[in-house]
Tab-separated table of C-alpha atoms and ligand atoms in Angstrom:
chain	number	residue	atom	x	y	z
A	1110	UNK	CA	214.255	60.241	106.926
A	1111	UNK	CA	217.794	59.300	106.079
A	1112	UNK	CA	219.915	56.288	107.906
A	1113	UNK	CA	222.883	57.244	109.727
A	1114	UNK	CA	225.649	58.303	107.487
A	1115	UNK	CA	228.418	59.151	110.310
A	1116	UNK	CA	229.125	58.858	114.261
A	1117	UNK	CA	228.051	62.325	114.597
A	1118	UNK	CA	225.013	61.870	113.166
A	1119	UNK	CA	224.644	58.331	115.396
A	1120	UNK	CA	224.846	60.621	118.244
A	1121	UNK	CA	221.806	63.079	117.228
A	1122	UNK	CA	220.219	59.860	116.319
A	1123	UNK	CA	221.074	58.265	119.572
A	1124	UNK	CA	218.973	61.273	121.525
A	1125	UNK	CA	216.432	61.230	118.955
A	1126	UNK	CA	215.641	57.700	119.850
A	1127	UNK	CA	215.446	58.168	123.183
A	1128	UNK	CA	213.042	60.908	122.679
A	1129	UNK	CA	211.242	58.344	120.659
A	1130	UNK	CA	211.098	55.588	123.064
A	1131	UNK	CA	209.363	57.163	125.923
A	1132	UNK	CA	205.912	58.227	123.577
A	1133	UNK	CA	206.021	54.713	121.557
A	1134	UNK	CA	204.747	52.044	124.172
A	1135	UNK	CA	202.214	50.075	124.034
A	1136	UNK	CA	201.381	49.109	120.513
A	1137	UNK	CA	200.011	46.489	119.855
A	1138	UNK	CA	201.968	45.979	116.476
A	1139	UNK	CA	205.459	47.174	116.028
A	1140	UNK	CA	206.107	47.562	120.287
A	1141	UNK	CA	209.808	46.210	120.325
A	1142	UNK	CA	210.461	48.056	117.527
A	1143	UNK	CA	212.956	51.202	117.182
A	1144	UNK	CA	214.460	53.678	114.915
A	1145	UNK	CA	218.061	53.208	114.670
A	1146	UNK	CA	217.861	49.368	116.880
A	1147	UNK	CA	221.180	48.615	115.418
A	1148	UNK	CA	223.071	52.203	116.527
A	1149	UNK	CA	224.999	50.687	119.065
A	1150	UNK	CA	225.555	46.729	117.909
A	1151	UNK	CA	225.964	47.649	114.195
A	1152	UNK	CA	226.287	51.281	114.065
A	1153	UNK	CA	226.593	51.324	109.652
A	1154	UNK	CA	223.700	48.312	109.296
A	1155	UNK	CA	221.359	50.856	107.883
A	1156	UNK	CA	224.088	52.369	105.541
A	1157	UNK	CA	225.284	48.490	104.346
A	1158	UNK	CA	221.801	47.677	103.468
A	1159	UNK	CA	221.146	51.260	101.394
A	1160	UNK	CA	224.661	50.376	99.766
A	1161	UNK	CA	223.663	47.232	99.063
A	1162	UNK	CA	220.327	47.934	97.583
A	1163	UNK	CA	221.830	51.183	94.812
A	1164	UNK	CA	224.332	48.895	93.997
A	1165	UNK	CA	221.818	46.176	93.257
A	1166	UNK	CA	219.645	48.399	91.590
A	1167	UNK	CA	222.759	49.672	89.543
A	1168	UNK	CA	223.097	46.135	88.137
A	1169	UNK	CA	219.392	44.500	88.167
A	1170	UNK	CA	216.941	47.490	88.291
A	1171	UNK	CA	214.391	44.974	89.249
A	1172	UNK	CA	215.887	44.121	92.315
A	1173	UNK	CA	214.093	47.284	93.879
A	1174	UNK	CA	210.999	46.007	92.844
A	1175	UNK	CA	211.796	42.731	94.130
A	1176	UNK	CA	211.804	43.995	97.909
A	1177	UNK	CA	208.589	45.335	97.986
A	1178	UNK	CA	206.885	42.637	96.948
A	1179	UNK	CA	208.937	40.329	98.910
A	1180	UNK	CA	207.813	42.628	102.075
A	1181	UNK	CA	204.447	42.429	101.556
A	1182	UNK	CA	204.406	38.843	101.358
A	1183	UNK	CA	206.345	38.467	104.484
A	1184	UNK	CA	204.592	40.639	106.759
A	1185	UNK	CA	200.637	39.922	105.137
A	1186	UNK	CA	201.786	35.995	106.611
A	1187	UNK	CA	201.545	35.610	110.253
A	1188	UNK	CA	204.244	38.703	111.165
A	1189	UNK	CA	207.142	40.311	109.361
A	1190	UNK	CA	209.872	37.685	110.014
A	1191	UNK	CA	211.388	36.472	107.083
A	1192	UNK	CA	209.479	33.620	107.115
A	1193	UNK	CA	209.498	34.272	102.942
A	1194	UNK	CA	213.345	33.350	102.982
A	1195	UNK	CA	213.696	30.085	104.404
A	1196	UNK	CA	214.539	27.249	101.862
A	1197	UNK	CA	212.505	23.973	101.978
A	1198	UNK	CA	214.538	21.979	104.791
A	1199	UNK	CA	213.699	19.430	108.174
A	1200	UNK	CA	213.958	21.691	110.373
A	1201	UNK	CA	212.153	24.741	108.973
A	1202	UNK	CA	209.085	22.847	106.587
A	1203	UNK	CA	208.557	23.609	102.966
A	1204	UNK	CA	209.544	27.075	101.738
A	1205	UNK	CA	206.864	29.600	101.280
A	1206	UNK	CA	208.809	30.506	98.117
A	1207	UNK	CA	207.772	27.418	96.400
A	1208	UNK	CA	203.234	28.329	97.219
A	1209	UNK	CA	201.521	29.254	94.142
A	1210	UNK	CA	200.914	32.421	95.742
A	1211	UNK	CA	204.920	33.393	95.420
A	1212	UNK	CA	204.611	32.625	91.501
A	1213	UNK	CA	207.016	35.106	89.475
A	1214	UNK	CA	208.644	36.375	92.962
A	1215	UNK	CA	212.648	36.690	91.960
A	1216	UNK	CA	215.671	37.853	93.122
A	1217	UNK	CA	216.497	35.771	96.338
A	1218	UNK	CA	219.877	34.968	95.574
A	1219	UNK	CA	220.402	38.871	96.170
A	1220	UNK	CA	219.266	39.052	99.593
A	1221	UNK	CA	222.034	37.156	100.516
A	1222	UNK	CA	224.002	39.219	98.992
A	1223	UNK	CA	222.992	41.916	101.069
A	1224	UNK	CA	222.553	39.926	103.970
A	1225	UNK	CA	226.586	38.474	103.376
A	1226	UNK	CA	227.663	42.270	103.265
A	1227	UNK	CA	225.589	42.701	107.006
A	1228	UNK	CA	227.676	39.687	108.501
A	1229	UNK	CA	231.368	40.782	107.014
A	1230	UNK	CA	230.545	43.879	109.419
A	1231	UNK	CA	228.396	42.612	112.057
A	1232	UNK	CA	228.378	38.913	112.243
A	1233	UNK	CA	224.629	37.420	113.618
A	1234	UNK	CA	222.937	40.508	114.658
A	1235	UNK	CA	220.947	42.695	112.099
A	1236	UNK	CA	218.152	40.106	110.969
A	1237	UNK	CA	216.854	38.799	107.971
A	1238	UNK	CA	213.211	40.319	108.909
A	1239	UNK	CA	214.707	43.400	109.170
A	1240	UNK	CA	217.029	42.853	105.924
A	1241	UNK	CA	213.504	42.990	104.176
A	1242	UNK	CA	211.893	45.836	105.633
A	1243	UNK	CA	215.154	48.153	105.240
A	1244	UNK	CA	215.766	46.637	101.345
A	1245	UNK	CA	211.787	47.303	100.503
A	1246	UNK	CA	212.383	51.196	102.219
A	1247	UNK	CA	215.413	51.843	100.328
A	1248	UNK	CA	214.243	50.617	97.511
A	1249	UNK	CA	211.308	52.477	97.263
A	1250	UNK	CA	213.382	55.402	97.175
A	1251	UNK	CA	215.742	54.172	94.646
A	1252	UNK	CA	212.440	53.336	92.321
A	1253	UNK	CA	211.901	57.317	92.563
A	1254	UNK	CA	209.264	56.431	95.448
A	1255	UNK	CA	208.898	58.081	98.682
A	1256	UNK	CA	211.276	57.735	102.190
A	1257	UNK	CA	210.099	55.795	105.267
A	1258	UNK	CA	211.384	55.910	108.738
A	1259	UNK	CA	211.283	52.462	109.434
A	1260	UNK	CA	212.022	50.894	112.756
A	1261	UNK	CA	213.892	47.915	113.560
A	1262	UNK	CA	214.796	45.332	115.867
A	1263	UNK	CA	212.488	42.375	114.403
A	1264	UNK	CA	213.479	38.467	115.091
A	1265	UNK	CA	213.708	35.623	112.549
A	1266	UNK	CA	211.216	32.806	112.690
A	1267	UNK	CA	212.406	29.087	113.114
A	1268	UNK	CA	209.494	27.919	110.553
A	1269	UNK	CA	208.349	28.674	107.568
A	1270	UNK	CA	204.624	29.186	107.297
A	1271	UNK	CA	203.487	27.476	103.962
A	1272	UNK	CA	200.156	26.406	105.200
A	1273	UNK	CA	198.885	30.009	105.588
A	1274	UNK	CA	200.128	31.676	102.573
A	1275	UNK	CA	197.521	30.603	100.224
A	1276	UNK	CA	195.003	32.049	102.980
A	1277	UNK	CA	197.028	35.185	103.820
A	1278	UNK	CA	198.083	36.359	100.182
A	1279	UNK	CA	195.249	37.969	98.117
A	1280	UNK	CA	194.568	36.087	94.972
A	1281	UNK	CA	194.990	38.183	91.233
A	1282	UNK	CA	190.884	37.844	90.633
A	1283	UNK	CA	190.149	37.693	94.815
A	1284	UNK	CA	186.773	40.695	95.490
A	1285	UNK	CA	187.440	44.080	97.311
A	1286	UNK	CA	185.913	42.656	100.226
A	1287	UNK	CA	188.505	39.704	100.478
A	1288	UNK	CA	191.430	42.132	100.007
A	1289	UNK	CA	190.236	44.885	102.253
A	1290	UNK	CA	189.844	42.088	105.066
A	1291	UNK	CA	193.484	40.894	104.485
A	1292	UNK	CA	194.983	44.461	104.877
A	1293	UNK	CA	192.541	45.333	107.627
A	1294	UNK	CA	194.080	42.350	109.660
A	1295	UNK	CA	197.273	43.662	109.726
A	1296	UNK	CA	196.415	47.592	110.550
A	1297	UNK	CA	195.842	48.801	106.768
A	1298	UNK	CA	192.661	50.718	105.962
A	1299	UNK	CA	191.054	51.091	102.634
A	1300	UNK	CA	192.853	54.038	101.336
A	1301	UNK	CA	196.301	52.297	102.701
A	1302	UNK	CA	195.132	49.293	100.559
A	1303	UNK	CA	194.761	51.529	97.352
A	1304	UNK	CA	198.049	53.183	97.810
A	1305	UNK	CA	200.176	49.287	98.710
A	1306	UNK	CA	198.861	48.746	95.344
A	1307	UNK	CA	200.163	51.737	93.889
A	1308	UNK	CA	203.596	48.827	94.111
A	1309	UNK	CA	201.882	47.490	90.855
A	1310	UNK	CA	203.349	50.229	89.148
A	1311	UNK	CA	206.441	48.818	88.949
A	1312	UNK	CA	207.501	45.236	87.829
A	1313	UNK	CA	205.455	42.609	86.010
A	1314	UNK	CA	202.530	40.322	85.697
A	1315	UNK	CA	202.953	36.450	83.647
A	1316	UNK	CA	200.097	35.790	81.208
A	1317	UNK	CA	199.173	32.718	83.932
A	1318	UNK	CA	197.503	35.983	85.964
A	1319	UNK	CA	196.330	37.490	82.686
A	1320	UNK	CA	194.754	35.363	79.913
A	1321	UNK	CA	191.603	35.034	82.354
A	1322	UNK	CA	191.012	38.359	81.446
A	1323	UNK	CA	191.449	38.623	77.977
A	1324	UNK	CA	190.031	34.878	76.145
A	1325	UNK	CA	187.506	33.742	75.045
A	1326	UNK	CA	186.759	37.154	75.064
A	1327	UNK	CA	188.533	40.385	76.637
A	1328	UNK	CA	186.783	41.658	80.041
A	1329	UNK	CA	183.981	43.976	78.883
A	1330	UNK	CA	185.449	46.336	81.889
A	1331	UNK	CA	188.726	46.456	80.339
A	1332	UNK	CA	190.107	49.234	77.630
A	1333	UNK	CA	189.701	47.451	74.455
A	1334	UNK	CA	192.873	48.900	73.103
A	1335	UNK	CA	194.582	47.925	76.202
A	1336	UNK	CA	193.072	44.555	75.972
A	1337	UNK	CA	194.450	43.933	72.036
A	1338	UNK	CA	197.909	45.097	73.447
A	1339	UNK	CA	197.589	42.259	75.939
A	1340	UNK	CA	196.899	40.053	73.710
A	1341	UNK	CA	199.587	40.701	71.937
A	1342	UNK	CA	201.727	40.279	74.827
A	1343	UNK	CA	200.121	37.260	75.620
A	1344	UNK	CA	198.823	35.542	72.766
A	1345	UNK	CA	197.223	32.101	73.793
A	1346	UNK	CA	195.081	31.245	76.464
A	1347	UNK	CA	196.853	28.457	77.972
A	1348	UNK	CA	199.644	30.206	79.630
A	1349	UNK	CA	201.050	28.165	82.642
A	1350	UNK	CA	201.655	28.731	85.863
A	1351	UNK	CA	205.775	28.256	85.048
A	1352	UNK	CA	208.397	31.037	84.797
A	1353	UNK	CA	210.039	29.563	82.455
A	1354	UNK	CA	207.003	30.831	80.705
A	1355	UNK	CA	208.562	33.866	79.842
A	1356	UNK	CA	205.530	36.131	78.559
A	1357	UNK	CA	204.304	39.266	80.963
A	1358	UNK	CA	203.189	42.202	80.746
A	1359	UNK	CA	203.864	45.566	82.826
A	1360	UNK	CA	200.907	47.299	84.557
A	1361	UNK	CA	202.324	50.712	83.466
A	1362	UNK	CA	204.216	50.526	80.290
A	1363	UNK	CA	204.568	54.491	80.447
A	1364	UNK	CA	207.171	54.726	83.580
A	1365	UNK	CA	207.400	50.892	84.242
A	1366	UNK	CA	210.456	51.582	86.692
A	1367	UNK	CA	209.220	54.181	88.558
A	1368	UNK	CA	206.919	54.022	91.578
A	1369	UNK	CA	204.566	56.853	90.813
A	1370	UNK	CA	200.471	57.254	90.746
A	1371	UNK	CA	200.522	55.706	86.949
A	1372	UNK	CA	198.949	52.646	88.165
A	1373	UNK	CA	195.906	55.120	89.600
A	1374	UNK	CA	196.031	56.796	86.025
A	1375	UNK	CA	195.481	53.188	84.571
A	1376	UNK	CA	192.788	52.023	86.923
A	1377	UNK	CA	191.044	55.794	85.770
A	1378	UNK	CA	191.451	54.619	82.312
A	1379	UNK	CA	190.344	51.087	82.731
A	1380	UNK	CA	194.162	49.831	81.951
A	1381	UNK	CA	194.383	47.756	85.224
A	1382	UNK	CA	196.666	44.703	84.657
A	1383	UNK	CA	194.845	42.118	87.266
A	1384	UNK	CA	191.196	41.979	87.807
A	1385	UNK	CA	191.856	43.032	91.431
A	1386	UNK	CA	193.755	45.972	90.086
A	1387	UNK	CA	190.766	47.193	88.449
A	1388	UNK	CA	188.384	46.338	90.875
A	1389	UNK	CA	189.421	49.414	93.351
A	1390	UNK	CA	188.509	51.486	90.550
A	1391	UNK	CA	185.134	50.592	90.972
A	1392	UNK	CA	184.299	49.499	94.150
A	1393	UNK	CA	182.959	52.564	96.356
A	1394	UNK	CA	185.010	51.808	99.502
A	1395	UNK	CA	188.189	52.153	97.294
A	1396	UNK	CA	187.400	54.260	94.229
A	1397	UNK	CA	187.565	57.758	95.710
A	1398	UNK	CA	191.199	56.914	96.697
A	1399	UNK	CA	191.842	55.917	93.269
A	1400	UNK	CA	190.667	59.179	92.122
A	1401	UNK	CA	192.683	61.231	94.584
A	1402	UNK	CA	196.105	59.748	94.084
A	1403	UNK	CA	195.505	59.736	90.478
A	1404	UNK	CA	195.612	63.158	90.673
A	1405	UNK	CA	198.191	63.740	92.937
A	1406	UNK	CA	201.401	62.063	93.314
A	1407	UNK	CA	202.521	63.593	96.584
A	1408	UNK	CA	199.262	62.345	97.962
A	1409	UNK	CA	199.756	58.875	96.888
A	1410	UNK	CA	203.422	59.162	97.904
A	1411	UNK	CA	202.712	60.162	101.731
A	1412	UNK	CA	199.769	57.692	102.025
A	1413	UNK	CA	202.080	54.454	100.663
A	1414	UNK	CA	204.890	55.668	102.847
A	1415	UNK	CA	202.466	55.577	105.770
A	1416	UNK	CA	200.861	52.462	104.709
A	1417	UNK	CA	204.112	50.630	104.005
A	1418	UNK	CA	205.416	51.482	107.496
A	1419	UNK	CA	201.842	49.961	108.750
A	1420	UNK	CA	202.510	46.854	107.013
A	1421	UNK	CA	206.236	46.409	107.949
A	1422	UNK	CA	205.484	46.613	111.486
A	1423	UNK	CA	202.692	43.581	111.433
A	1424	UNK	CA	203.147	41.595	114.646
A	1425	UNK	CA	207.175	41.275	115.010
A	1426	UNK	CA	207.682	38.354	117.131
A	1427	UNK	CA	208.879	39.009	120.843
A	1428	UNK	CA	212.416	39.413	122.076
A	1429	UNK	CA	212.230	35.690	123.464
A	1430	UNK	CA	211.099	34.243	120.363
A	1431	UNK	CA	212.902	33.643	117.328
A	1432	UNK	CA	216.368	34.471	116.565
A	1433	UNK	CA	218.681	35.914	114.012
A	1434	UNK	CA	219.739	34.548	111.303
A	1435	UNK	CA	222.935	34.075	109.888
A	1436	UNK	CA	222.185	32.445	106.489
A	1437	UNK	CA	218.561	33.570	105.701
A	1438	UNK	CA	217.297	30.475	103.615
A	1439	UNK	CA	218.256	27.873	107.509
A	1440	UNK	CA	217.630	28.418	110.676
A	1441	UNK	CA	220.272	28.372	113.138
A	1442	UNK	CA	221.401	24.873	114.051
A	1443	UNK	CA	220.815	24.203	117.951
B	525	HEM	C1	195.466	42.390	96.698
B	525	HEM	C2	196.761	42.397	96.872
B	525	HEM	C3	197.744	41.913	95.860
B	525	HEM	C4	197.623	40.929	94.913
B	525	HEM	C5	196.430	40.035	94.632
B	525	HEM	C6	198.870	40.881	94.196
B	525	HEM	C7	199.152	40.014	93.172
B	525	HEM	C8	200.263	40.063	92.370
B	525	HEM	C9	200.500	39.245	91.223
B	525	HEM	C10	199.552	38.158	90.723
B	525	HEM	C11	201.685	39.615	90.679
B	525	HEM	C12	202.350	39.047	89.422
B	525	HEM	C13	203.110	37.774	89.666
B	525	HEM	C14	203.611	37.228	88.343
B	525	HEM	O1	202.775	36.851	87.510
B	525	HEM	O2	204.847	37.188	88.139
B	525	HEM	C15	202.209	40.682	91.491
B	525	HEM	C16	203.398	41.341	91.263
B	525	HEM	C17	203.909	42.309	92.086
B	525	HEM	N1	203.361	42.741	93.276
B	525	HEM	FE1	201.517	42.341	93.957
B	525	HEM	N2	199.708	41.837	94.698
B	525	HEM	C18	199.061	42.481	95.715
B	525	HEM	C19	199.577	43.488	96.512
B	525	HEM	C20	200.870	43.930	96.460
B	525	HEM	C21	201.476	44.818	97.428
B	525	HEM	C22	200.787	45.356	98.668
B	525	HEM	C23	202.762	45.024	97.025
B	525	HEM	C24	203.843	45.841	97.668
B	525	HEM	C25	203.642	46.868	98.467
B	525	HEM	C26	202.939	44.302	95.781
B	525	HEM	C27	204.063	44.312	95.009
B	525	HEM	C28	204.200	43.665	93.804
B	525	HEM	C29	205.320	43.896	92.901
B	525	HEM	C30	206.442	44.887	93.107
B	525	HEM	C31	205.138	43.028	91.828
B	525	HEM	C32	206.058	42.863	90.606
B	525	HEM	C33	207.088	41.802	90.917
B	525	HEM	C34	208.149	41.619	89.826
B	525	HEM	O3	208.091	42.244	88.762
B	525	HEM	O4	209.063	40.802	90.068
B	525	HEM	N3	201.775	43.640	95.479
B	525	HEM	N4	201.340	40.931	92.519
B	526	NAG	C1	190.940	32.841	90.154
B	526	NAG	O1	191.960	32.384	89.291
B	526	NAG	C2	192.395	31.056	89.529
B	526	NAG	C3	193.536	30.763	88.571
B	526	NAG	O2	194.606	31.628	88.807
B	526	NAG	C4	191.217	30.109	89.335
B	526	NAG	O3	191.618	28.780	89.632
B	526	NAG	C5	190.071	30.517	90.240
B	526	NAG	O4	188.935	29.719	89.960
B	526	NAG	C6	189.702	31.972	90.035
B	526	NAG	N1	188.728	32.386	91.027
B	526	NAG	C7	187.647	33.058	90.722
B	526	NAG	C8	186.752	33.446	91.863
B	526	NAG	O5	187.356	33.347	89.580
């Protein structure tokens, strides 16, 4: 589904929602939550954010793949609040941008970009949280991935939440067990799982997440061809954990930039990049879902789309908690 592109449309959108409301209580995730939250206070949020995001994507393709990740390691800690975004300060704690689990995340300074373009229109009222979950929908689509009708109306939290990162965020060599748990807690099944991390078709890995893989000796469940090109790409074993350690590698070298079931091809073809990557290939809770996106993109298109809404609607906090940010990296001052 589309945002709202004029005031006619708001209007159709306007009924639509209120068609919407009256079958949508009572979830347990996602229950303040609407399509189209900002039609009356900020009527062209949705449109500024899609804007935003091309024009981004125009200029630094890998902004697009930026927002998905960032979303999923919002909402997997605690709820999807833009906890992610605040800088280290007093008042909010130490940023969960500088865990080990956010190593290689980029593109920050552009959410503010986005986020400065919301307040010019509509100072203090769309959110941060929902900066994130709009940005990762939109640009999914620009990344040649599939819509999402996402609701809105989340709040901002006051704190970040370093602590639980490290417990929240799956780890690069973590078991099927461990990551199926994580998604199950926020509302994601097995084959949601597999599709989420169809998003590893797109972007790229450092050799820090790698080289455990490939020395002394390349993993024996690993393509051996695939495993000399990765050596190539990262040709010592004692990368470090630093991005100014500029080596990586791509999961899918064949359409690196486009969100498509390539990744499921590679998993078929024992060409996953992380261990956890190849891991759903063979695990029998996850490997028929492999199979079945492998061989059909629309498939793996719907069940992301599904799964990504899941994910972005993981325990918003309540209309009395919170707030919205202005500047996403602070919290409001009292
Ligand atoms: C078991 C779950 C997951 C694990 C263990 C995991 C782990 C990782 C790791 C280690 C990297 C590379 C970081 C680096 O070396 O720079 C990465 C990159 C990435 N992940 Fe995941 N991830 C998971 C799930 C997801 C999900 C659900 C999404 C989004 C829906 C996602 C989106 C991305 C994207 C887009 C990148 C590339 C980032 C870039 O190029 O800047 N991941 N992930
Ligand atoms: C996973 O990799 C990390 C390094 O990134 C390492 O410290 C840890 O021991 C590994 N865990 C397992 C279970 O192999």
């Amino acid at each position: 589904m589309r945002g709202m592109r004029s005031s006619s449309s708001s209007l159709v959108a306007a009924a639509a929602l209120l068609l919407f409301c009256c079958f949508t209580t009572g979830h347990a995730n996602g229950g303040g939550l609407r399509l189209g939250y900002y039609s009356a206070s900020c009527p062209r949020a949705e449109d500024i954010v899609r804007e935003q995001v091309v024009q981004l994507y125009d200029k630094h393709g890998n902004t697009a793949v930026s927002w998905l990740r960032a979303l999923f390691h919002d909402c997997m800690v605690g709820s999807c609040d833009a906890s992610l975004l605040l800088d280290t300060s007093a008042a909010a704690g130490v940023s969960e941008k500088s865990a080990p689990r956010s190593f290689g995340m980029r593109n920050f300074k552009y959410v503010d970009a986005i986020k400065a373009a919301l307040e010019r229109e509509c100072p203090g009222t769309v959110s941060c949280a929902d900066v994130l979950a709009l940005a990762a929908r939109d640009g999914a689509a620009a990344l040649g991935g599939p819509r999402v009708a996402m609701r809105t109306g989340r709040r901002d939290s006051r704190a970040s939440r370093y602590a639980e990162v490290g417990r929240d965020i799956p780890n690069h060599n973590d078991s099927v067990s461990a990551v199926l748990s994580r998604f199950a807690a926020v509302g994601v099944d097995a084959e949601g799982a597999v599709a989420l991390l169809g998003a590893h078709s797109v972007g790229r890995v450092h050799c820090f997440n790698l080289v455990g893989r490939l020395y002394p000796s390349v993993d024996a469940g690993m393509e051996p061809a695939y495993g000399a090109y990765l050596r190539g790409r990262c040709p010592t074993a004692d990368a470090r954990e630093d991005t100014r350690d500029v080596a990586y590698a791509r999961n899918d070298r064949a359409t690196p930039m486009v969100l498509d079931n390539m990744y499921h091809k590679n998993l078929l073809a024992r060409r996953g990049l992380l261990l956890v990557d190849q891991r759903l290939a063979d695990d029998p809770r996850t490997a028929p879902f492999v199979a079945r996106m492998a061989a059909d993109n629309a498939y793996f298109h719907d069940r992301f789309a599904a799964a990504l809404l899941t994910m972005s609607e993981n325990n918003p906090l309540a209309a009395d908690e919170g707030e919205v940010r202005r500047d996403c990296r602070f919290v409001n001052s009292a």
